[in-house]
Amino acid sequence: MKKKRYEKLADDIAELIHIGVLQAGERAPSIRSACASWDVSPATVFKAYYLLESRGLIQARAKSGYYVLPQSKATVFTSNAVTTPSEKSAVAMNTPTIVQVSDLVFSLLESVRDRRIVPLGSAFPDPALFPVQRLAKSAAHVLRFVQPETLVTDMPLGVLELRRQIAQRYALADVLLSPDEVMITTGAMEALNLCLQAVTRPGDYVAIESPAFYASLQVLERLQLKAVEIPVGAQGMDIDLLQQALAQYPVKACWLMSSFQNPTGASLSDVKKQQLVELLTAQHIPLIEDDVYHELYFGNVAPRPAKHFDHDGWVMHCSSFSKCLAPGYRVGWVSAGRFSQQVQRLKLMTTISPSIPAQAALADYLQHGGYDRHLRKLRQHLQQQYQAMVQAIQRHFPADTQISAPDGGYFLWLTLNPAINSLSLFQQALAAGISIAPGPMFSASQQFANCIRLNYGAVKLEEIEPAIQRLAGLINAAE
Amino acid sequence: MKKKRYEKLADDIAELIHIGVLQAGERAPSIRSACASWDVSPATVFKAYYLLESRGLIQARAKSGYYVLPQSKATVFTSNAVTTPSEKSAVAMNTPTIVQVSDLVFSLLESVRDRRIVPLGSAFPDPALFPVQRLAKSAAHVLRFVQPETLVTDMPLGVLELRRQIAQRYALADVLLSPDEVMITTGAMEALNLCLQAVTRPGDYVAIESPAFYASLQVLERLQLKAVEIPVGAQGMDIDLLQQALAQYPVKACWLMSSFQNPTGASLSDVKKQQLVELLTAQHIPLIEDDVYHELYFGNVAPRPAKHFDHDGWVMHCSSFSKCLAPGYRVGWVSAGRFSQQVQRLKLMTTISPSIPAQAALADYLQHGGYDRHLRKLRQHLQQQYQAMVQAIQRHFPADTQISAPDGGYFLWLTLNPAINSLSLFQQALAAGISIAPGPMFSASQQFANCIRLNYGAVKLEEIEPAIQRLAGLINAAE
């Protein structure tokens, strides 16, 4: 039998309650707005609401309308089946190699969001390390004075005061830039994407690190670029091998992390940074410098970015506040040298601008919030965590484990016995309540099967020892 | 003669003052941090600061360090020439056709930022129309309670409460969605980019409107897609012509604005929306529905999106708060149907997430800020502006001017005498202090030479009459 109009309407509203769009205590749409929305008469709405009342889903309150009642899930009536995205067929991605990496990456990201899992595999630092309340104070303060038209006028490059503050930080690292040479982006990730896109076309070769940050592999895949993988040692990318590769392939860009590389933690020395910039400049190859861990150094002095050695604008320097101050604000930046205009245009075609209020809040914090004090505390904390994790590994892991020795950041890179398969270890560790980042995530050619990346900045100090011990148990059992 | 170390340091700091990185009244770096940053001895820093003091650039204050003095530009010493981006050679873009459109678009965007120009060519509404203070209150309120870990956990889909509020708005437009079927993006622009990228590869054909929103032309160019242009009439895209085009070309996606199209203001009727969805669904062609003007209807009832007629998940519905509530917040969303997972993954590879604080602020506003009241006022205001502009045009423009009749949004589309070249008119109008959007901006094949788009939402009511009169003067002189 065909349903009556008011029955269908009642079913629709029951569905809204069922899927959580209307929640207990909320007011149901007024008769007037329900008439307009569903294009029905007031009588139909009344009948539908009467039916919903009889089903115990809503309740009338005098002179105030209808309100949703609390439900036990089992008693909710539904007629339309609303499929959730997970039930729908996913569209597969391009080449088999990268599908594997991407699936791995996404299942890792998924596990990191599960609060019951110890997030040693996370790419994020512990959110509790950041001055969230102080940032909120800055946001509240600055938004009271924001001029409506700045929301539009600040759009192309970003909030001027924020760019000025960033130029000051550059000066501290011995890079002279005017605020107009800085463009704000939605995190460093957008900056890196825009830079790579500005200087390549599908099919081009790009020199990257091996191992590399997995997101760079995904971006290459997305833009249909070919990866020329250059090994990274304890002193960062091997510049001699890069030079050989440049002789062999028509490389259109080089993308690397110059300091505290993800995943190895390795940094290039000043001498090597200069050598790198000179090599690339001579061949007119742009360098995309991912420098997101720049502020997280353990020594007394900030490392110089490769950008310091750039006199002809071939270095596109990308960074963000996500690792050192404000994850979730999604505010990064790029100083793209001679490619500035093109990168700016690409941004205007894709995201236009990151949130202006978020930028204004950060600008206020950088001026008045005590950023340097926060950074000193953060660096000290990460160094302490680093030492605790290295000591725990030395205590519990097999003797043949090789541990990287970063001077900053929050990642350790471990090379385990060749018999260990880090992908299996990833699954076992997850089952044991710990996430790790397995080596093959960081390689277009699926190398580093016996390597893992551990994050010492994502957990509490007291969690390190037991988690490492549990992980060691799995490794010892596998060897 | 080679400069001494302290002289070079002094020059560097003078440069920072000159380019505005260090401003009058600000504290110069402490001796300690200057030593660390520039890798020099305290003696060198003292000598440099002494030199700068003698040049009148900084001044010591007892027990507090050195401070930058106010300067007249002429007296600032500089040694390093810092080139600004505009002095550097821009990298040209791809095909000649689109370079023309892009250059035009960017020079228009540039003119819109000039406060002295009457912005009839703007794509943005007047920022004063939005509840900026009330939004700031929501931001201040909600940020005090934000949990640090939500900054990370909310990242993939976006803030849940915001997605729930958006699902409620969908319900008012008769579209049943669960909050998990909505993903937050950096404005609708990112949503549209991600959708198109999810369902196409370079070289594919995409059906778009003619005239079309210029950004869609730029996105097609960026992704190396071929535009199949389908004419838009007073009743929106011609569905019969679309059907013919689908028979002729292997179209991989259709992208359009179903309501209050930019630039024509035209809307598809419910019947045509249904017909469109059925046509595309039958051929398994995804529809990318750009619905950013949805809330700006002049009638009593919100238009239904094409998404309402979508039963198989082939419609990817994109919208944002930029046109109706919060420009500058850069918060949009997509409900991508069967392509949800792929679109989500693409976002994780490019921008990861829009600002979480901006999302949380909007969620709070939607719950408590009086959104419907604001929208009613906004719609009334735009309708009033619309009438004023139409009347002014009828009074001053040549009698052969054809004016579109939108039911919402804030754009008028004018077809002028074929003798008029809107590109020349654009230049002349700009010289006369008015921006307009010339027709060829909206066409991959440079059509609409005698058309212009005017924005009646970007100016004050009293600005309309004199601006239109001045514009009419230029047109009358040209005819």
CSV table of N, CA, C and O in Angstrom, one decimal, chain B residues 88-156:
chain,number,residue,atom,x,y,z
B,88,LYS,N,60.6,39.9,-9.8
B,88,LYS,CA,61.2,38.7,-10.4
B,88,LYS,C,60.4,38.3,-11.6
B,88,LYS,O,59.2,38.6,-11.7
B,89,SER,N,61.0,37.5,-12.4
B,89,SER,CA,60.3,37.0,-13.6
B,89,SER,C,59.2,36.0,-13.2
B,89,SER,O,59.5,35.1,-12.5
B,90,ALA,N,58.0,36.2,-13.7
B,90,ALA,CA,57.0,35.3,-13.4
B,90,ALA,C,57.1,34.1,-14.4
B,90,ALA,O,57.7,34.2,-15.5
B,91,VAL,N,56.7,32.9,-14.0
B,91,VAL,CA,56.7,31.8,-14.9
B,91,VAL,C,55.4,31.7,-15.6
B,91,VAL,O,54.3,31.8,-15.0
B,92,ALA,N,55.4,31.7,-16.9
B,92,ALA,CA,54.2,31.7,-17.7
B,92,ALA,C,53.4,30.5,-17.5
B,92,ALA,O,53.9,29.4,-17.2
B,93,MET,N,52.1,30.5,-17.8
B,93,MET,CA,51.3,29.4,-17.6
B,93,MET,C,51.1,28.7,-19.0
B,93,MET,O,51.7,29.0,-20.0
B,94,ASN,N,50.2,27.7,-19.0
B,94,ASN,CA,50.2,26.7,-20.1
B,94,ASN,C,49.7,27.2,-21.5
B,94,ASN,O,50.5,27.8,-22.3
B,95,THR,N,48.4,27.1,-21.8
B,95,THR,CA,48.0,27.4,-23.1
B,95,THR,C,47.6,28.8,-23.3
B,95,THR,O,47.1,29.4,-22.3
B,96,PRO,N,47.7,29.4,-24.4
B,96,PRO,CA,47.4,30.8,-24.6
B,96,PRO,C,46.0,31.2,-24.2
B,96,PRO,O,45.9,32.2,-23.5
B,97,THR,N,45.0,30.4,-24.6
B,97,THR,CA,43.6,30.8,-24.2
B,97,THR,C,43.5,31.1,-22.8
B,97,THR,O,43.0,32.1,-22.3
B,98,ILE,N,44.0,30.1,-22.0
B,98,ILE,CA,43.7,30.2,-20.6
B,98,ILE,C,44.6,31.3,-19.9
B,98,ILE,O,44.2,31.9,-19.0
B,99,VAL,N,45.8,31.4,-20.4
B,99,VAL,CA,46.6,32.5,-19.9
B,99,VAL,C,45.8,33.8,-20.0
B,99,VAL,O,45.8,34.6,-19.0
B,100,GLN,N,45.2,34.0,-21.1
B,100,GLN,CA,44.4,35.3,-21.2
B,100,GLN,C,43.3,35.4,-20.2
B,100,GLN,O,43.1,36.4,-19.5
B,101,VAL,N,42.5,34.3,-20.0
B,101,VAL,CA,41.5,34.3,-19.0
B,101,VAL,C,42.1,34.5,-17.6
B,101,VAL,O,41.6,35.3,-16.8
B,102,SER,N,43.2,33.8,-17.3
B,102,SER,CA,43.7,33.9,-16.0
B,102,SER,C,44.3,35.3,-15.7
B,102,SER,O,44.0,35.8,-14.6
B,103,ASP,N,45.0,35.8,-16.6
B,103,ASP,CA,45.5,37.2,-16.4
B,103,ASP,C,44.4,38.2,-16.2
B,103,ASP,O,44.4,39.0,-15.3
B,104,LEU,N,43.3,38.0,-16.9
B,104,LEU,CA,42.2,38.9,-16.8
B,104,LEU,C,41.6,38.7,-15.4
B,104,LEU,O,41.3,39.7,-14.7
B,105,VAL,N,41.4,37.4,-15.0
B,105,VAL,CA,40.8,37.1,-13.7
B,105,VAL,C,41.7,37.7,-12.6
B,105,VAL,O,41.2,38.4,-11.7
B,106,PHE,N,43.0,37.5,-12.7
B,106,PHE,CA,43.9,38.0,-11.6
B,106,PHE,C,43.9,39.5,-11.6
B,106,PHE,O,44.0,40.1,-10.5
B,107,SER,N,43.9,40.2,-12.8
B,107,SER,CA,43.9,41.7,-12.7
B,107,SER,C,42.6,42.2,-12.2
B,107,SER,O,42.5,43.2,-11.5
B,108,LEU,N,41.5,41.4,-12.4
B,108,LEU,CA,40.2,41.8,-11.8
B,108,LEU,C,40.3,41.7,-10.3
B,108,LEU,O,39.9,42.6,-9.6
B,109,LEU,N,40.8,40.5,-9.9
B,109,LEU,CA,40.8,40.3,-8.4
B,109,LEU,C,41.7,41.4,-7.8
B,109,LEU,O,41.4,41.8,-6.7
B,110,GLU,N,42.7,41.8,-8.4
B,110,GLU,CA,43.6,42.8,-7.9
B,110,GLU,C,42.8,44.1,-7.8
B,110,GLU,O,42.9,44.8,-6.7
B,111,SER,N,42.0,44.5,-8.8
B,111,SER,CA,41.3,45.7,-8.8
B,111,SER,C,40.3,45.7,-7.7
B,111,SER,O,40.0,46.8,-7.1
B,112,VAL,N,39.7,44.5,-7.3
B,112,VAL,CA,38.7,44.5,-6.3
B,112,VAL,C,39.3,44.8,-5.0
B,112,VAL,O,38.6,45.3,-4.1
B,113,ARG,N,40.6,44.5,-4.8
B,113,ARG,CA,41.2,44.8,-3.5
B,113,ARG,C,41.5,46.3,-3.3
B,113,ARG,O,41.8,46.7,-2.2
B,114,ASP,N,41.4,47.0,-4.4
B,114,ASP,CA,41.7,48.5,-4.3
B,114,ASP,C,40.4,49.2,-3.7
B,114,ASP,O,39.4,49.2,-4.4
B,115,ARG,N,40.5,49.7,-2.5
B,115,ARG,CA,39.4,50.3,-1.9
B,115,ARG,C,38.8,51.5,-2.6
B,115,ARG,O,37.6,51.8,-2.4
B,116,ARG,N,39.5,52.1,-3.5
B,116,ARG,CA,39.0,53.3,-4.2
B,116,ARG,C,38.1,52.9,-5.4
B,116,ARG,O,37.5,53.8,-6.0
B,117,ILE,N,38.1,51.6,-5.8
B,117,ILE,CA,37.4,51.2,-6.9
B,117,ILE,C,36.0,50.7,-6.4
B,117,ILE,O,35.9,49.9,-5.5
B,118,VAL,N,34.9,51.1,-7.1
B,118,VAL,CA,33.6,50.6,-6.8
B,118,VAL,C,33.5,49.2,-7.3
B,118,VAL,O,33.6,48.9,-8.5
B,119,PRO,N,33.4,48.2,-6.5
B,119,PRO,CA,33.6,46.8,-6.8
B,119,PRO,C,32.4,46.0,-7.5
B,119,PRO,O,32.0,45.0,-7.0
B,120,LEU,N,31.9,46.6,-8.6
B,120,LEU,CA,30.8,45.9,-9.3
B,120,LEU,C,31.3,44.6,-9.9
B,120,LEU,O,30.5,43.7,-10.2
B,121,GLY,N,32.6,44.5,-10.1
B,121,GLY,CA,33.1,43.3,-10.7
B,121,GLY,C,33.5,42.2,-9.7
B,121,GLY,O,33.9,41.1,-10.1
B,122,SER,N,33.3,42.5,-8.4
B,122,SER,CA,33.7,41.6,-7.4
B,122,SER,C,32.9,40.3,-7.4
B,122,SER,O,31.8,40.3,-7.8
B,123,ALA,N,33.6,39.2,-6.9
B,123,ALA,CA,32.9,38.0,-6.8
B,123,ALA,C,32.4,37.8,-5.3
B,123,ALA,O,31.7,36.9,-5.0
B,124,PHE,N,32.8,38.8,-4.5
B,124,PHE,CA,32.4,38.7,-3.0
B,124,PHE,C,31.3,39.6,-2.7
B,124,PHE,O,31.2,40.7,-3.3
B,125,PRO,N,30.5,39.3,-1.7
B,125,PRO,CA,29.5,40.2,-1.2
B,125,PRO,C,30.2,41.2,-0.3
B,125,PRO,O,31.3,41.0,0.2
B,126,ASP,N,29.5,42.3,0.0
B,126,ASP,CA,30.1,43.3,1.0
B,126,ASP,C,30.3,42.6,2.3
B,126,ASP,O,29.4,42.1,2.9
B,127,PRO,N,31.5,42.7,2.8
B,127,PRO,CA,31.8,42.0,4.1
B,127,PRO,C,31.0,42.6,5.3
B,127,PRO,O,30.8,41.9,6.3
B,128,ALA,N,30.5,43.8,5.2
B,128,ALA,CA,29.7,44.4,6.2
B,128,ALA,C,28.4,43.7,6.4
B,128,ALA,O,27.7,43.9,7.4
B,129,LEU,N,28.0,42.8,5.5
B,129,LEU,CA,26.7,42.2,5.5
B,129,LEU,C,26.7,41.0,6.5
B,129,LEU,O,25.7,40.4,6.7
B,130,PHE,N,27.9,40.7,7.1
B,130,PHE,CA,28.0,39.4,7.9
B,130,PHE,C,28.1,39.7,9.3
B,130,PHE,O,28.7,40.7,9.7
B,131,PRO,N,27.7,38.8,10.2
B,131,PRO,CA,27.7,39.0,11.6
B,131,PRO,C,29.1,38.7,12.2
B,131,PRO,O,29.2,37.8,13.0
B,132,VAL,N,30.0,39.6,11.8
B,132,VAL,CA,31.4,39.4,12.2
B,132,VAL,C,31.6,39.3,13.7
B,132,VAL,O,32.3,38.5,14.3
B,133,GLN,N,31.0,40.3,14.4
B,133,GLN,CA,31.1,40.3,15.9
B,133,GLN,C,30.5,39.1,16.6
B,133,GLN,O,31.1,38.6,17.5
B,134,ARG,N,29.3,38.7,16.1
B,134,ARG,CA,28.7,37.5,16.7
B,134,ARG,C,29.5,36.3,16.5
B,134,ARG,O,29.6,35.4,17.4
B,135,LEU,N,30.1,36.2,15.3
B,135,LEU,CA,31.0,35.0,15.0
B,135,LEU,C,32.2,35.1,15.9
B,135,LEU,O,32.6,34.0,16.4
B,136,ALA,N,32.7,36.3,16.2
B,136,ALA,CA,33.9,36.4,17.0
B,136,ALA,C,33.5,35.9,18.4
B,136,ALA,O,34.3,35.3,19.1
B,137,LYS,N,32.3,36.2,18.9
B,137,LYS,CA,31.8,35.8,20.2
B,137,LYS,C,31.8,34.3,20.3
B,137,LYS,O,32.2,33.7,21.2
B,138,SER,N,31.3,33.7,19.2
B,138,SER,CA,31.2,32.2,19.1
B,138,SER,C,32.6,31.6,19.2
B,138,SER,O,32.9,30.6,19.9
B,139,ALA,N,33.5,32.3,18.5
B,139,ALA,CA,34.9,31.7,18.5
B,139,ALA,C,35.5,31.8,19.9
B,139,ALA,O,36.1,30.9,20.4
B,140,ALA,N,35.3,33.0,20.5
B,140,ALA,CA,35.9,33.2,21.8
B,140,ALA,C,35.3,32.2,22.8
B,140,ALA,O,36.0,31.6,23.6
B,141,HIS,N,34.0,32.0,22.7
B,141,HIS,CA,33.3,31.0,23.6
B,141,HIS,C,33.8,29.6,23.4
B,141,HIS,O,34.2,28.9,24.4
B,142,VAL,N,33.8,29.2,22.2
B,142,VAL,CA,34.0,27.8,21.9
B,142,VAL,C,35.5,27.4,22.1
B,142,VAL,O,35.8,26.3,22.5
B,143,LEU,N,36.4,28.3,21.9
B,143,LEU,CA,37.8,28.0,22.0
B,143,LEU,C,38.3,27.8,23.4
B,143,LEU,O,39.3,27.1,23.7
B,144,ARG,N,37.5,28.4,24.3
B,144,ARG,CA,37.9,28.1,25.8
B,144,ARG,C,37.6,26.7,26.2
B,144,ARG,O,38.2,26.2,27.1
B,145,PHE,N,36.7,26.0,25.4
B,145,PHE,CA,36.4,24.6,25.8
B,145,PHE,C,37.0,23.6,24.9
B,145,PHE,O,36.7,22.4,25.1
B,146,VAL,N,37.7,24.0,23.9
B,146,VAL,CA,38.2,23.0,23.0
B,146,VAL,C,39.2,22.1,23.6
B,146,VAL,O,40.1,22.5,24.4
B,147,GLN,N,39.1,20.8,23.4
B,147,GLN,CA,40.0,19.8,23.9
B,147,GLN,C,41.2,19.7,22.9
B,147,GLN,O,41.0,19.5,21.7
B,148,PRO,N,42.4,19.7,23.5
B,148,PRO,CA,43.6,19.7,22.6
B,148,PRO,C,43.5,18.5,21.6
B,148,PRO,O,43.8,18.7,20.4
B,149,GLU,N,43.1,17.3,22.1
B,149,GLU,CA,43.2,16.2,21.2
B,149,GLU,C,42.2,16.3,20.0
B,149,GLU,O,42.4,15.7,19.0
B,150,THR,N,41.1,17.1,20.2
B,150,THR,CA,40.1,17.2,19.1
B,150,THR,C,40.8,17.8,17.9
B,150,THR,O,40.4,17.6,16.7
B,151,LEU,N,41.8,18.6,18.1
B,151,LEU,CA,42.5,19.2,17.0
B,151,LEU,C,43.0,18.1,16.0
B,151,LEU,O,43.1,18.3,14.8
B,152,VAL,N,43.4,17.0,16.6
B,152,VAL,CA,43.9,15.9,15.7
B,152,VAL,C,42.8,15.0,15.3
B,152,VAL,O,42.6,14.6,14.2
B,153,THR,N,41.9,14.6,16.3
B,153,THR,CA,40.9,13.6,16.0
B,153,THR,C,39.8,14.1,15.0
B,153,THR,O,39.2,13.3,14.3
B,154,ASP,N,39.6,15.4,15.0
B,154,ASP,CA,38.5,16.0,14.1
B,154,ASP,C,39.0,16.1,12.7
B,154,ASP,O,38.3,16.5,11.8
B,155,MET,N,40.3,15.8,12.5
B,155,MET,CA,40.9,16.1,11.2
B,155,MET,C,40.3,15.5,9.9
B,155,MET,O,40.1,16.2,9.0
B,156,PRO,N,40.0,14.2,9.9
B,156,PRO,CA,39.6,13.7,8.6
B,156,PRO,C,38.3,14.3,8.0
B,156,PRO,O,38.4,14.9,7.0
